[in-house]
Coordinates of C-alpha atoms in Angstrom, one line a residue:
E1327 CA 58.0 -245.1 45.2
Y1328 CA 59.6 -246.0 48.5
I1329 CA 59.0 -242.6 50.1
Q1330 CA 55.3 -242.6 49.0
E1331 CA 54.9 -246.1 50.4
K1332 CA 56.4 -245.0 53.7
A1333 CA 54.1 -241.9 53.7
K1334 CA 51.0 -244.1 52.8
N1335 CA 51.9 -246.4 55.8
L1336 CA 51.6 -243.4 58.1
G1337 CA 48.4 -242.1 56.4
K1338 CA 50.1 -239.3 54.5
I1339 CA 51.0 -238.6 51.0
F1340 CA 53.4 -236.2 49.2
D1341 CA 52.0 -234.0 46.6
R1342 CA 54.0 -234.3 43.3
K1343 CA 55.9 -231.0 43.7
A1344 CA 56.8 -231.7 47.3
L1345 CA 58.2 -235.1 46.3
E1346 CA 60.1 -233.7 43.4
E1347 CA 61.7 -231.0 45.4
L1348 CA 62.6 -233.4 48.2
I1349 CA 64.4 -235.8 45.7
R1350 CA 66.0 -233.0 43.7
T1351 CA 67.5 -231.4 46.7
S1352 CA 68.6 -234.7 48.5
L1353 CA 72.3 -234.1 47.8
L1354 CA 72.4 -237.5 46.0
D1355 CA 72.5 -239.3 49.4
L1356 CA 69.9 -241.8 50.3
R1357 CA 70.5 -241.5 54.1
H1358 CA 70.0 -237.8 53.9
L1359 CA 66.9 -238.2 51.9
L1360 CA 65.3 -240.6 54.4
S1361 CA 66.4 -238.5 57.4
E1362 CA 64.6 -235.4 55.7
V1363 CA 61.5 -237.5 55.2
E1364 CA 61.5 -238.3 58.9
K1365 CA 61.8 -234.6 59.8
I1366 CA 58.9 -233.8 57.4
F1367 CA 56.7 -236.3 59.0
C1368 CA 57.4 -234.8 62.3
Y1369 CA 56.9 -231.2 61.1
V1370 CA 53.5 -232.0 59.5
G1371 CA 52.1 -233.8 62.4
E1372 CA 48.6 -235.0 61.7
K1373 CA 48.3 -233.3 58.3
K1374 CA 47.6 -235.9 55.6
V1375 CA 48.9 -234.1 52.5
I1376 CA 52.5 -233.0 52.4
E1377 CA 52.9 -230.1 50.2
L1378 CA 55.9 -228.1 48.7
A1379 CA 55.7 -225.6 51.4
D1380 CA 56.2 -228.3 54.1
V1381 CA 59.1 -229.7 52.4
L1382 CA 60.7 -226.2 51.9
A1383 CA 60.2 -225.3 55.6
V1384 CA 62.0 -228.4 56.8
H1385 CA 64.4 -229.1 54.0
S1386 CA 65.9 -225.8 53.2
S1387 CA 67.5 -225.2 56.5
S1388 CA 68.9 -228.8 56.4
V1389 CA 70.5 -228.1 53.0
E1390 CA 72.0 -224.8 54.1
K1391 CA 73.4 -226.7 57.2
S1392 CA 74.9 -229.4 55.0
L1393 CA 76.3 -226.7 52.6
W1394 CA 77.9 -225.0 55.5
Q1395 CA 79.4 -228.2 56.7
Q1396 CA 80.7 -229.0 53.2
A1397 CA 82.2 -225.5 53.0
E1398 CA 83.9 -226.0 56.4
S1399 CA 85.4 -229.3 55.3
F1400 CA 86.5 -228.0 51.9
V1401 CA 88.3 -224.9 53.5
W1402 CA 89.7 -226.2 56.7
E1403 CA 90.1 -230.0 55.9
K1404 CA 90.7 -229.6 52.1
Q1405 CA 88.1 -232.2 51.5
P1406 CA 86.3 -232.4 48.1
V1407 CA 82.7 -231.4 48.0
L1408 CA 79.7 -232.5 45.9
V1409 CA 77.3 -229.6 45.4
D1410 CA 74.3 -229.7 43.0
K1411 CA 73.7 -226.8 40.7
A1412 CA 70.6 -225.6 42.5
S1413 CA 72.6 -225.2 45.8
C1414 CA 75.6 -223.3 44.3
T1415 CA 74.6 -219.9 45.4
L1416 CA 74.2 -220.9 48.9
F1417 CA 77.5 -223.0 48.9
F1418 CA 79.5 -220.0 47.4
H1419 CA 78.2 -217.8 50.4
A1420 CA 79.2 -220.4 53.0
L1421 CA 82.5 -220.9 51.2
R1422 CA 83.3 -217.3 51.1
K1423 CA 82.4 -216.9 54.8
Q1424 CA 84.9 -219.7 55.8
F1425 CA 87.6 -218.2 53.6
Q1426 CA 86.9 -214.8 55.1
M1427 CA 87.0 -216.1 58.6
G1428 CA 90.6 -217.6 58.0
Y1429 CA 91.7 -214.4 56.3
S1430 CA 90.5 -212.3 59.2
L1431 CA 92.3 -214.5 61.8
A1432 CA 95.5 -214.5 59.7
L1433 CA 95.6 -210.6 59.9
F1434 CA 96.3 -210.7 63.7
S1435 CA 99.9 -211.3 64.9
H1436 CA 98.5 -213.3 67.9
P1437 CA 95.6 -215.7 67.0
G1438 CA 93.9 -214.9 70.3
E1439 CA 93.5 -211.3 69.4
G1440 CA 90.8 -212.3 66.9
K1441 CA 88.3 -213.8 69.4
Y1442 CA 86.1 -210.8 69.5
L1443 CA 85.4 -211.1 65.7
F1444 CA 83.7 -214.5 66.2
P1445 CA 82.1 -214.4 69.6
K1446 CA 79.8 -217.3 68.8
L1447 CA 82.6 -219.7 67.9
W1448 CA 83.3 -222.1 70.8
P1449 CA 86.6 -221.6 72.3
A1450 CA 88.0 -225.1 71.3
L1451 CA 87.0 -224.5 67.7
F1452 CA 88.4 -221.0 67.8
E1453 CA 91.7 -222.4 69.0
K1454 CA 91.6 -225.2 66.3
R1455 CA 90.9 -222.6 63.5
A1456 CA 93.7 -220.2 64.8
A1457 CA 96.1 -223.2 64.6
Q1458 CA 95.0 -224.2 61.1
V1459 CA 95.3 -220.5 60.0
K1460 CA 98.9 -220.3 61.2
R1461 CA 99.6 -223.7 59.4
M1462 CA 97.8 -222.8 56.1
G1463 CA 98.9 -219.0 55.9
K1464 CA 97.3 -215.9 55.0
A1465 CA 97.8 -216.5 51.2
Y1466 CA 95.7 -219.6 51.2
F1467 CA 92.6 -217.7 52.5
Q1468 CA 93.3 -214.7 50.4
K1469 CA 93.6 -216.9 47.2
G1470 CA 90.3 -218.8 48.4
I1471 CA 88.4 -215.6 48.5
L1472 CA 89.4 -214.6 45.1
L1473 CA 89.0 -217.9 43.5
T1474 CA 85.5 -218.3 45.2
F1475 CA 84.6 -214.8 43.6
F1476 CA 85.7 -215.8 40.1
A1477 CA 84.0 -219.3 40.4
E1478 CA 80.8 -217.6 41.5
K1479 CA 81.0 -215.0 38.8
R1480 CA 81.5 -217.7 36.1
F1481 CA 78.5 -219.7 37.6
R1482 CA 76.3 -216.7 37.5
E1483 CA 77.3 -215.9 33.9
T1484 CA 77.4 -219.4 32.3
G1485 CA 75.7 -221.8 34.8
V1486 CA 78.9 -223.8 35.1
F1487 CA 80.1 -224.7 38.6
D1488 CA 83.9 -224.5 38.4
S1489 CA 84.7 -227.1 41.1
I1490 CA 88.0 -228.1 39.5
Q1491 CA 89.4 -224.5 40.0
L1492 CA 88.2 -224.5 43.7
Y1493 CA 89.4 -228.1 44.1
T1494 CA 92.8 -227.2 42.7
H1495 CA 93.1 -224.2 45.0
A1496 CA 92.2 -226.4 48.1
H1497 CA 94.5 -229.3 47.3
F1498 CA 97.5 -227.8 45.7
T1499 CA 98.1 -224.6 47.6
S1500 CA 99.5 -224.2 51.2

């Protein structure tokens, strides 16, 4: 109701499907939800009725960005994550990419040799990742790729997101 009231004060209204999608994918975070609402208001401009397509246009890229950041935190900082079932496929993609980056860097005898593999990575972040790879070791990333594969396979077959298996990997292996 708060979101509809906010929209009404601006002379706008969310259609039912748009509002449902926005709430469903809010990542259980009120601040994130309110931030997305503001982005949607800017995106639609003078348009009065906010439709599902408007929400998807703005919100999906934010969700992907958030999932990428969660995957980075999970892999590199060993932080737990909260991923809703609807976002699991995107999360697995981001998670796999992070583990693959670490594994690729671990294959070089000198971390600087891998710079050409990640030309878009800022130099300071590259150095940070290279130091983390050296500390964490190749086996951490290799096991992460494997566990991600099995967790994703299980999710696709059963609909169960096996965060316990991934959590155990991130927090109890080095």
